[in-house]
Coordinates of N, CA and C in Angstrom, one line a residue:
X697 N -11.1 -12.7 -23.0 CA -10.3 -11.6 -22.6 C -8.8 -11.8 -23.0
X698 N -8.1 -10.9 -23.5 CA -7.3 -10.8 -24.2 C -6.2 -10.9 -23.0
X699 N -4.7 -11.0 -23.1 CA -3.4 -11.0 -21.9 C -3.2 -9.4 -21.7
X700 N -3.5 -8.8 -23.0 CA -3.3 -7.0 -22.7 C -4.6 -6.4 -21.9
X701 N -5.5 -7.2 -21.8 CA -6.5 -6.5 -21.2 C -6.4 -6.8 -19.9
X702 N -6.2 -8.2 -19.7 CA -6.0 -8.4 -18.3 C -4.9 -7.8 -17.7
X703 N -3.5 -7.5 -18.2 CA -2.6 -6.5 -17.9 C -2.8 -5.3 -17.6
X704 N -3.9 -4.7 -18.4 CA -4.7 -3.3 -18.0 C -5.3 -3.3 -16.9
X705 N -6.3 -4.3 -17.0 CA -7.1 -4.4 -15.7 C -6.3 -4.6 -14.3
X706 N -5.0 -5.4 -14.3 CA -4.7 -5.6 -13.3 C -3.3 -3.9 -13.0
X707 N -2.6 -3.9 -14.0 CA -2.2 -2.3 -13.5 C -2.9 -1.1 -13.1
X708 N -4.3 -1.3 -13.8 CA -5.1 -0.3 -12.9 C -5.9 -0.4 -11.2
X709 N -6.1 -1.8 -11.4 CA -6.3 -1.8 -9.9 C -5.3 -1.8 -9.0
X710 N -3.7 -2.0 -9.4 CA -2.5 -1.5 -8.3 C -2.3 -0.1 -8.3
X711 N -3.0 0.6 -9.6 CA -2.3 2.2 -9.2 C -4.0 2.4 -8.3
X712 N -4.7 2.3 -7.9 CA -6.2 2.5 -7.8 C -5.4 2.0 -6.0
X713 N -5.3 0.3 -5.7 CA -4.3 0.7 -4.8 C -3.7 1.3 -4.0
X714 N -2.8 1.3 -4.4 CA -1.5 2.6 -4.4 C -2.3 3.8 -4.0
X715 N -2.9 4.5 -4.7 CA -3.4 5.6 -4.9 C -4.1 5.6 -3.6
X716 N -4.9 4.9 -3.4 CA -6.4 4.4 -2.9 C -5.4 4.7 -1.2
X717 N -4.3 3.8 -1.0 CA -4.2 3.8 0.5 C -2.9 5.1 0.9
X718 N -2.7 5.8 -0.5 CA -2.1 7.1 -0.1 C -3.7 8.2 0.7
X719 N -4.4 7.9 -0.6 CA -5.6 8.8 -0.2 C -5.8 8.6 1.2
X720 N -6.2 7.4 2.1 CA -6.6 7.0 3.7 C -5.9 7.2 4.3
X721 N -4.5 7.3 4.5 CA -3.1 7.3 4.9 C -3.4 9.1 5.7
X722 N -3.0 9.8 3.5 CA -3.4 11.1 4.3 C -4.5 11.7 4.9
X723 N -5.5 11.2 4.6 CA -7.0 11.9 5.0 C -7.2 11.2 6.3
X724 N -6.8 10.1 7.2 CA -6.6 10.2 8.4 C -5.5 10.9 9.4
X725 N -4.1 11.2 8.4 CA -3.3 11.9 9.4 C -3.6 13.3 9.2
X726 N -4.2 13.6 8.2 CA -5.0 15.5 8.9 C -5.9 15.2 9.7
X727 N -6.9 14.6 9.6 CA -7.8 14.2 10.8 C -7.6 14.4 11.8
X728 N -6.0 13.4 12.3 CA -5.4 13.5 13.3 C -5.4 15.0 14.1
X729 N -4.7 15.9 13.2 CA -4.5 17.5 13.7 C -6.4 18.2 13.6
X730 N -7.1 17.7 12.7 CA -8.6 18.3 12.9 C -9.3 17.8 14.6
X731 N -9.5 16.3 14.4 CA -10.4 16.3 15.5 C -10.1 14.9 15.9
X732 N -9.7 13.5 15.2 CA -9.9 13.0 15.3 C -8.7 12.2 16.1
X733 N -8.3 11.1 17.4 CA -7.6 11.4 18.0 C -7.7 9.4 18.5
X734 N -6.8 9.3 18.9 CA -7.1 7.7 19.4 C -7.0 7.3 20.5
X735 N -6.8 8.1 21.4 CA -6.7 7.7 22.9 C -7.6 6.4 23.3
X736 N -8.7 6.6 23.0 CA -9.1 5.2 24.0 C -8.8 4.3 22.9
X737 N -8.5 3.6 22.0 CA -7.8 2.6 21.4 C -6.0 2.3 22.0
X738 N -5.6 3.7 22.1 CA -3.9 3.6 22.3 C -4.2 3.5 24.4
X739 N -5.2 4.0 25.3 CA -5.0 3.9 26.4 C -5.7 2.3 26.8
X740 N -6.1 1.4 26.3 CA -6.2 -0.2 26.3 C -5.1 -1.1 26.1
X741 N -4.1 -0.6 24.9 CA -3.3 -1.4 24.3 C -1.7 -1.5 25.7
X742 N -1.7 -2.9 25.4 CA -0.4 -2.7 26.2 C 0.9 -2.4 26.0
X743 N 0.8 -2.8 24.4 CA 2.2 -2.4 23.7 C 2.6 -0.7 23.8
X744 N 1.2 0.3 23.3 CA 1.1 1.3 23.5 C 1.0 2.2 24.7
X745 N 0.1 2.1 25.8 CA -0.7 2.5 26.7 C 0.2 3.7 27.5
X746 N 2.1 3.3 27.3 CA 2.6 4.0 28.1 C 3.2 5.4 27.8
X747 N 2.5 5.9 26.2 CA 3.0 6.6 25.5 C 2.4 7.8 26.7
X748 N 1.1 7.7 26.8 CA 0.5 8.9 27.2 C 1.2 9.3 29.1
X749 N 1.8 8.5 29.3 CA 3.2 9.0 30.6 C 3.9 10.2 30.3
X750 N 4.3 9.7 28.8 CA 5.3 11.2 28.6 C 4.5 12.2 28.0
X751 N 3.8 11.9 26.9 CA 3.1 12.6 26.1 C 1.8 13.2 26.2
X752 N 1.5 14.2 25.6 CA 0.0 14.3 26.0 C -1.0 13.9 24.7
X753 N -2.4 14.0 24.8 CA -3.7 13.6 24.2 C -2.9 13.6 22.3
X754 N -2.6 15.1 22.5 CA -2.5 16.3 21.1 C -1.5 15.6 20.4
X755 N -0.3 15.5 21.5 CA 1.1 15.2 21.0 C 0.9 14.4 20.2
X756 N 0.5 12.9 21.0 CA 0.4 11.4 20.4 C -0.4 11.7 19.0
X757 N -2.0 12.2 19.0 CA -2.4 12.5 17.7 C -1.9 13.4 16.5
X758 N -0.8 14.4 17.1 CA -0.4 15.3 16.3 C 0.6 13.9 15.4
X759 N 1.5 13.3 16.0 CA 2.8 12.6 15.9 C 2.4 11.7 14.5
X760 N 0.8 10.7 14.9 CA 0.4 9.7 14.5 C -0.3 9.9 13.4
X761 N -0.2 11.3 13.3 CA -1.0 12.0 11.8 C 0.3 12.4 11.2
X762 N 1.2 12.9 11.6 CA 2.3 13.6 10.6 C 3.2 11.9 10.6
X763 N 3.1 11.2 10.9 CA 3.7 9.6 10.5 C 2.6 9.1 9.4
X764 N 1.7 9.3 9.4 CA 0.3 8.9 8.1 C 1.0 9.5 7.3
X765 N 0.6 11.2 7.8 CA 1.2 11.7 6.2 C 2.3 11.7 5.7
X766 N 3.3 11.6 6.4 CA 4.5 11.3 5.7 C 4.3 9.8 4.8
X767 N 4.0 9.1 5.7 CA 3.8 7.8 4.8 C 3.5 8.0 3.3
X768 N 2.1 8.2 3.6 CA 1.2 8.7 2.4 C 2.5 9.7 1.2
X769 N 2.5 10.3 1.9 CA 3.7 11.2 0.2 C 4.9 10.2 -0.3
X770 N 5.5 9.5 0.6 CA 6.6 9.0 0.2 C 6.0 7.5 -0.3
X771 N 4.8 7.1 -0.2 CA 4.3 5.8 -1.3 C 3.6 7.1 -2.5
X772 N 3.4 7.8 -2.4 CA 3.2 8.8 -3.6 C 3.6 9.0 -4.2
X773 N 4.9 9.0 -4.0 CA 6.6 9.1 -4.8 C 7.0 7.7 -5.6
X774 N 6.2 6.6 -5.9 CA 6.3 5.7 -6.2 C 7.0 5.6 -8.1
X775 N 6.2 6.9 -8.5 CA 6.7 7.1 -10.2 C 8.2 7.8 -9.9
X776 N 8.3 8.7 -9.0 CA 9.7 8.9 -9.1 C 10.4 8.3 -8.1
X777 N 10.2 7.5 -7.0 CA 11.5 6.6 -6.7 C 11.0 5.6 -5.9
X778 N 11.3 4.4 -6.5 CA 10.9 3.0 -5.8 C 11.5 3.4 -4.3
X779 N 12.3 3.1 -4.0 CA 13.2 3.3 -2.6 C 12.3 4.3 -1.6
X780 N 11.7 5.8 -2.1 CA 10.7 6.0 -0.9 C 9.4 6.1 -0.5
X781 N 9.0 5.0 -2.0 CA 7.9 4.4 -1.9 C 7.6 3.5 -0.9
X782 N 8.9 2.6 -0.9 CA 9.0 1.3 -0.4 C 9.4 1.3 1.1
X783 N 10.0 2.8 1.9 CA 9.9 3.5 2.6 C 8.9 3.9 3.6
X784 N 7.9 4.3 2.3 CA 6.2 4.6 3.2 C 5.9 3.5 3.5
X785 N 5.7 2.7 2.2 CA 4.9 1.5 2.5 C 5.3 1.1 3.7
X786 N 6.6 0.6 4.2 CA 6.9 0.0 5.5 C 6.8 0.5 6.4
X787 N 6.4 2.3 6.8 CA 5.8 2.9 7.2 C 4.4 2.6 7.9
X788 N 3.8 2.3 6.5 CA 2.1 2.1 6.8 C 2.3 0.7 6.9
X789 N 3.2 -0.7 6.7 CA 2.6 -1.8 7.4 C 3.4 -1.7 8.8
X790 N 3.6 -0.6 9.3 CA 3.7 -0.7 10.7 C 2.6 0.0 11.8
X791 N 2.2 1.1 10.9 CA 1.1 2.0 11.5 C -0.1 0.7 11.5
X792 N -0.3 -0.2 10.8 CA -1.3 -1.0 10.6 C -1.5 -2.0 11.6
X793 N 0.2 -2.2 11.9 CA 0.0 -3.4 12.6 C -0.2 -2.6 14.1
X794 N 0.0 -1.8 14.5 CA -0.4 -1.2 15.5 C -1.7 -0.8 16.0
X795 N -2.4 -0.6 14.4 CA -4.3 -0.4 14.5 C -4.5 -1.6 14.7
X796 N -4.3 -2.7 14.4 CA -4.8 -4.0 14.3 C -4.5 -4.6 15.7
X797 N -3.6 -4.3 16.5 CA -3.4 -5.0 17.4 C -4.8 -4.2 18.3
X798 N -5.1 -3.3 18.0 CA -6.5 -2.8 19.0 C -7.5 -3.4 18.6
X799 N -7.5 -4.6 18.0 CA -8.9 -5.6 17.6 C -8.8 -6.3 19.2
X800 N -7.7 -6.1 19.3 CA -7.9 -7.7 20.6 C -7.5 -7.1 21.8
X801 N -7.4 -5.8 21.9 CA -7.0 -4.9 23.2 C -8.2 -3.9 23.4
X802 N -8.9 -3.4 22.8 CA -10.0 -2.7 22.8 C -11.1 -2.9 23.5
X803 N -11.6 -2.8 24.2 CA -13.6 -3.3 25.0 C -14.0 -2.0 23.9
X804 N -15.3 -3.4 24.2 CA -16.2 -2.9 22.8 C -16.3 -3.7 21.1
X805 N -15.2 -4.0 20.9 CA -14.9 -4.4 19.7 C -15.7 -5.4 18.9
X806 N -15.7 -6.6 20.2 CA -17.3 -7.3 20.0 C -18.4 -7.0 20.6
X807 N -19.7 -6.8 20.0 CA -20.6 -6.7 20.2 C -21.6 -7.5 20.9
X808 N -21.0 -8.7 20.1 CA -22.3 -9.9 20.6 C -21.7 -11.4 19.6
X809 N -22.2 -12.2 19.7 CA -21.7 -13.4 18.8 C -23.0 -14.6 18.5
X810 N -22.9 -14.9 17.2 CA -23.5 -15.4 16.3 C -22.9 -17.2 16.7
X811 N -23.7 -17.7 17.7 CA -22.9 -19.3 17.7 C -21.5 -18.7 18.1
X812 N -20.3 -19.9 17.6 CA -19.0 -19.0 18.0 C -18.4 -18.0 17.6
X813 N -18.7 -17.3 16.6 CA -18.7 -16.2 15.9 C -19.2 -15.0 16.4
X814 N -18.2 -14.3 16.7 CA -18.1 -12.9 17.0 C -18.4 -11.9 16.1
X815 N -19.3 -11.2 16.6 CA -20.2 -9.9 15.6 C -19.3 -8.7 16.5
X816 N -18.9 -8.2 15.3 CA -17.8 -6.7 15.6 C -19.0 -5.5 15.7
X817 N -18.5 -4.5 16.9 CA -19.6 -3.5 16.9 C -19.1 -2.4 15.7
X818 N -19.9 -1.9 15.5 CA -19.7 -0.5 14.2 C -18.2 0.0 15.0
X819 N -18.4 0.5 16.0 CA -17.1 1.4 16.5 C -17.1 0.7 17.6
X820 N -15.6 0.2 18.2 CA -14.1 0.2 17.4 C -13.9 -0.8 16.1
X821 N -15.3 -1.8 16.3 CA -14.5 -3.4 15.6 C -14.5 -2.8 14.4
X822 N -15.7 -2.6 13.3 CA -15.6 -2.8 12.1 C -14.5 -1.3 11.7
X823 N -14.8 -0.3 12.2 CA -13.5 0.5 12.0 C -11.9 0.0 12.3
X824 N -12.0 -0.9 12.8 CA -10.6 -1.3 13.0 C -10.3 -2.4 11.9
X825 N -11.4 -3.2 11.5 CA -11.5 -4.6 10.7 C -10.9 -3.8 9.2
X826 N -11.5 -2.8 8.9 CA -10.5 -2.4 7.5 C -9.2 -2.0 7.1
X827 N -8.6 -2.1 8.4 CA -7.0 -2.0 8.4 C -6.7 -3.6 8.0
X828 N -7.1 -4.4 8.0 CA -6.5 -5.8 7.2 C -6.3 -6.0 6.1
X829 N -7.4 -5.3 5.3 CA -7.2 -5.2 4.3 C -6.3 -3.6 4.0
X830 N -5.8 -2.8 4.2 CA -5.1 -1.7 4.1 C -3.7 -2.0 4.3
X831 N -3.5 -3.4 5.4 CA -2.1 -3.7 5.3 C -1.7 -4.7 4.7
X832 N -2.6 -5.2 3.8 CA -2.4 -6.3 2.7 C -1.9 -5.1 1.5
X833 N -2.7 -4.3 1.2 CA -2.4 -3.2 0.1 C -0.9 -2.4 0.3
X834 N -0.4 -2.4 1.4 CA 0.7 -1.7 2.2 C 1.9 -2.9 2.1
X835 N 1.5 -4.0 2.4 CA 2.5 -4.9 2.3 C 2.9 -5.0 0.7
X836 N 1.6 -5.5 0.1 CA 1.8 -5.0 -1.6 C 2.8 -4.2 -2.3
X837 N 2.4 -3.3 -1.6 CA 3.1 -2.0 -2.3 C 4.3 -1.7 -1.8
X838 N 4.7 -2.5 -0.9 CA 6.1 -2.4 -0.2 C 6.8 -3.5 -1.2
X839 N 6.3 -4.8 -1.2 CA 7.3 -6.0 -2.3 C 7.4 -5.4 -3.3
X840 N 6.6 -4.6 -3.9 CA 6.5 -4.0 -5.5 C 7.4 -3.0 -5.7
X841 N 7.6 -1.9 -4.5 CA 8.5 -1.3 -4.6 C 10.0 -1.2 -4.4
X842 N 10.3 -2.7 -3.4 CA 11.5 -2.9 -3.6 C 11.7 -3.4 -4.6
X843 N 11.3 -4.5 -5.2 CA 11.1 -5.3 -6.3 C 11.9 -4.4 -7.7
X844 N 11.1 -3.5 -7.6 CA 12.0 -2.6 -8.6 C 13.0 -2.0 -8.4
X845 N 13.0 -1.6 -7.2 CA 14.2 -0.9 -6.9 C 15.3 -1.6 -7.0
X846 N 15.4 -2.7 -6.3 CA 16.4 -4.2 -6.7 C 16.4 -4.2 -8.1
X847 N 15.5 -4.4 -9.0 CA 15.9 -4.5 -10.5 C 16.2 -3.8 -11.4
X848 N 16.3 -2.5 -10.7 CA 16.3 -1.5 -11.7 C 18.1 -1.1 -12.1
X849 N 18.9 -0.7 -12.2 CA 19.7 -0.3 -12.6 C 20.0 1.2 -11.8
X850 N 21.4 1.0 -10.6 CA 21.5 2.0 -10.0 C 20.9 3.7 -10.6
X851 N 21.6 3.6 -12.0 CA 21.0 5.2 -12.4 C 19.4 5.0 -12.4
X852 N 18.8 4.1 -12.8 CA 17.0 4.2 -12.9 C 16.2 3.6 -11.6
X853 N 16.8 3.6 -10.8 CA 16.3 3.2 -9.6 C 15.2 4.5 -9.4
X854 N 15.3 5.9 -9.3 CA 14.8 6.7 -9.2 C 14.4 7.5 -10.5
X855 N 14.0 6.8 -11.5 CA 13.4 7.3 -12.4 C 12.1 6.6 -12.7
X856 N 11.1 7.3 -13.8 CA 9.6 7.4 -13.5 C 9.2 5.7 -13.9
X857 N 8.4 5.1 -13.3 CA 7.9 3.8 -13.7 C 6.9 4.0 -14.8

Protein backbone atom coordinates (compact mmCIF):
# COMPACT_ATOMS: atom_id res chain seq x y z
CA UNK A 1 0.00 0.00 0.00
CA UNK A 2 1.14 3.08 -1.17
CA UNK A 3 1.62 6.53 1.67
CA UNK A 4 -1.27 8.29 -0.69
CA UNK A 5 -3.47 5.47 -0.04
CA UNK A 6 -3.02 5.12 3.36
CA UNK A 7 -3.62 9.03 3.53
CA UNK A 8 -6.95 8.40 1.80
CA UNK A 9 -7.90 5.78 3.89
CA UNK A 10 -7.12 7.46 6.88
CA UNK A 11 -8.83 11.00 5.84
CA UNK A 12 -11.77 9.13 5.02
CA UNK A 13 -12.35 7.44 8.09
CA UNK A 14 -11.97 11.03 10.09
CA UNK A 15 -14.50 12.70 7.81
CA UNK A 16 -16.77 9.24 8.30
CA UNK A 17 -15.91 10.27 12.03
CA UNK A 18 -16.69 13.53 12.15
CA UNK A 19 -19.62 13.06 10.15
CA UNK A 20 -20.57 9.78 11.83
CA UNK A 21 -20.83 11.59 15.54
CA UNK A 22 -22.60 14.79 14.02
CA UNK A 23 -25.16 12.21 12.57
CA UNK A 24 -25.72 10.62 16.63
CA UNK A 25 -25.31 13.97 18.21
CA UNK A 26 -28.25 15.17 16.04
CA UNK A 27 -30.50 12.13 15.77
CA UNK A 28 -30.48 11.80 19.55
CA UNK A 29 -31.14 15.50 20.30
CA UNK A 30 -34.47 15.42 18.13
CA UNK A 31 -35.29 12.29 19.86
CA UNK A 32 -34.96 14.25 22.84
CA UNK A 33 -38.16 16.61 21.68
CA UNK A 34 -39.84 13.13 19.85
CA UNK A 35 -40.04 10.71 22.70
CA UNK A 36 -37.01 9.86 23.95
CA UNK A 37 -36.12 11.38 27.40
CA UNK A 38 -33.57 10.31 30.30
CA UNK A 39 -34.97 10.65 33.55
CA UNK A 40 -34.22 7.43 35.03
CA UNK A 41 -30.43 7.64 34.03
CA UNK A 42 -30.33 11.56 35.17
CA UNK A 43 -32.79 10.65 38.51
CA UNK A 44 -29.81 7.93 39.85
CA UNK A 45 -26.95 10.19 39.13
CA UNK A 46 -25.60 12.31 41.84
CA UNK A 47 -23.94 14.80 39.99
CA UNK A 48 -27.18 15.29 38.09
CA UNK A 49 -30.25 14.10 40.12
CA UNK A 50 -30.95 17.72 41.37
CA UNK A 51 -31.84 19.11 38.06
CA UNK A 52 -35.37 17.70 38.19
CA UNK A 53 -36.07 20.18 41.68
CA UNK A 54 -36.15 23.01 39.31
CA UNK A 55 -36.96 21.53 36.12
CA UNK A 56 -39.42 19.41 34.82
CA UNK A 57 -39.35 15.77 32.84
CA UNK A 58 -39.78 17.96 29.18
CA UNK A 59 -37.51 20.82 30.18
CA UNK A 60 -34.36 18.69 31.01
CA UNK A 61 -35.02 16.53 27.68
CA UNK A 62 -36.02 19.52 25.64
CA UNK A 63 -32.52 21.34 27.02
CA UNK A 64 -30.32 18.03 26.45
CA UNK A 65 -31.51 17.64 22.82
CA UNK A 66 -31.11 21.31 21.76
CA UNK A 67 -27.32 21.01 23.49
CA UNK A 68 -26.89 17.66 21.05
CA UNK A 69 -28.01 19.59 18.35
CA UNK A 70 -26.31 22.45 18.72
CA UNK A 71 -23.23 20.45 19.20
CA UNK A 72 -23.82 18.42 16.21
CA UNK A 73 -24.03 21.70 13.69
CA UNK A 74 -21.23 23.50 15.09
CA UNK A 75 -18.71 20.11 14.68
CA UNK A 76 -20.53 20.32 11.13
CA UNK A 77 -19.07 23.57 10.58
CA UNK A 78 -15.73 22.03 10.70
CA UNK A 79 -14.95 22.92 6.60
CA UNK A 80 -15.88 26.38 7.35
CA UNK A 81 -14.38 27.16 10.81
CA UNK A 82 -12.10 25.14 12.98
CA UNK A 83 -12.93 27.35 16.10
CA UNK A 84 -16.79 26.15 16.10
CA UNK A 85 -16.00 22.91 15.30
CA UNK A 86 -13.76 22.72 18.18
CA UNK A 87 -16.60 24.36 20.09
CA UNK A 88 -19.06 21.37 19.53
CA UNK A 89 -16.62 18.99 19.89
CA UNK A 90 -16.07 20.23 23.59
CA UNK A 91 -19.64 20.34 23.72
CA UNK A 92 -20.06 16.58 23.04
CA UNK A 93 -16.95 15.51 25.17
CA UNK A 94 -18.89 16.95 27.89
CA UNK A 95 -22.39 15.62 27.03
CA UNK A 96 -20.36 12.27 27.02
CA UNK A 97 -18.89 12.52 30.09
CA UNK A 98 -22.15 12.94 31.67
CA UNK A 99 -23.71 9.68 29.78
CA UNK A 100 -20.85 7.81 30.94
CA UNK A 101 -20.88 8.67 34.36
CA UNK A 102 -24.54 6.73 34.32
CA UNK A 103 -22.44 3.35 33.83
CA UNK A 104 -21.66 3.49 37.51
CA UNK A 105 -24.85 5.35 38.89
CA UNK A 106 -27.55 3.48 37.02
CA UNK A 107 -29.26 -0.04 38.68
CA UNK A 108 -29.50 -2.31 35.98
CA UNK A 109 -26.50 -1.65 34.09
CA UNK A 110 -25.10 -5.02 35.13
CA UNK A 111 -26.80 -7.77 34.46
CA UNK A 112 -24.96 -10.65 35.75
CA UNK A 113 -21.01 -11.46 35.70
CA UNK A 114 -18.88 -13.92 33.97
CA UNK A 115 -16.15 -14.89 36.92
CA UNK A 116 -15.14 -11.22 37.79
CA UNK A 117 -16.37 -9.79 34.79
CA UNK A 118 -19.38 -7.93 34.59
CA UNK A 119 -22.02 -8.69 31.68
CA UNK A 120 -23.79 -5.23 30.81
CA UNK A 121 -27.60 -5.59 30.31
CA UNK A 122 -28.92 -4.48 26.71
CA UNK A 123 -30.60 -1.32 28.48
CA UNK A 124 -28.98 0.92 30.28
CA UNK A 125 -25.28 -0.92 30.06
CA UNK A 126 -24.61 -1.60 26.52
CA UNK A 127 -26.61 1.61 25.45
CA UNK A 128 -24.56 3.56 27.60
CA UNK A 129 -21.06 1.46 26.77
CA UNK A 130 -21.15 3.27 23.19
CA UNK A 131 -20.59 6.65 24.49
CA UNK A 132 -16.82 5.55 25.03
CA UNK A 133 -16.21 5.16 22.07
CA UNK A 134 -18.21 8.52 20.81
CA UNK A 135 -16.05 10.47 23.27
CA UNK A 136 -12.91 9.23 21.99
CA UNK A 137 -14.28 10.42 18.34
CA UNK A 138 -15.35 13.82 20.22
CA UNK A 139 -12.15 14.29 21.89
CA UNK A 140 -10.58 13.58 18.37
CA UNK A 141 -12.26 15.93 16.78
CA UNK A 142 -11.82 18.59 19.27
CA UNK A 143 -7.47 18.21 19.08
CA UNK A 144 -7.95 18.34 15.34
CA UNK A 145 -9.88 21.20 15.35
CA UNK A 146 -7.98 23.38 17.42
CA UNK A 147 -4.92 22.02 16.01
CA UNK A 148 -5.82 23.94 12.94
CA UNK A 149 -7.18 26.62 14.23
CA UNK A 150 -3.83 27.32 16.14
CA UNK A 151 -2.02 26.79 12.80
CA UNK A 152 -3.83 28.37 10.49
CA UNK A 153 -3.21 31.98 9.82
CA UNK A 154 -5.65 34.47 11.50
CA UNK A 155 -7.29 35.32 8.00
CA UNK A 156 -7.72 31.26 7.25
CA UNK A 157 -8.67 30.18 10.47
CA UNK A 158 -12.23 30.20 9.09
CA UNK A 159 -11.75 29.21 5.76
CA UNK A 160 -12.72 25.69 4.08
CA UNK A 161 -10.22 22.73 4.99
Amino acid sequence: MTDTTATRITALGQTICRYGLVVVLAWIGVGKYVKMESRTLIEHSPLMSWVYDILSVTTVAYALGTAEIIAAILIALRPVSARASAAGSAMAVVLFIGTLSFLFTTPGVVSAHAGPIPVLSGLPGQFLLKDLVLIGVAVWSLGEAMTASRSAPSSERFAAV
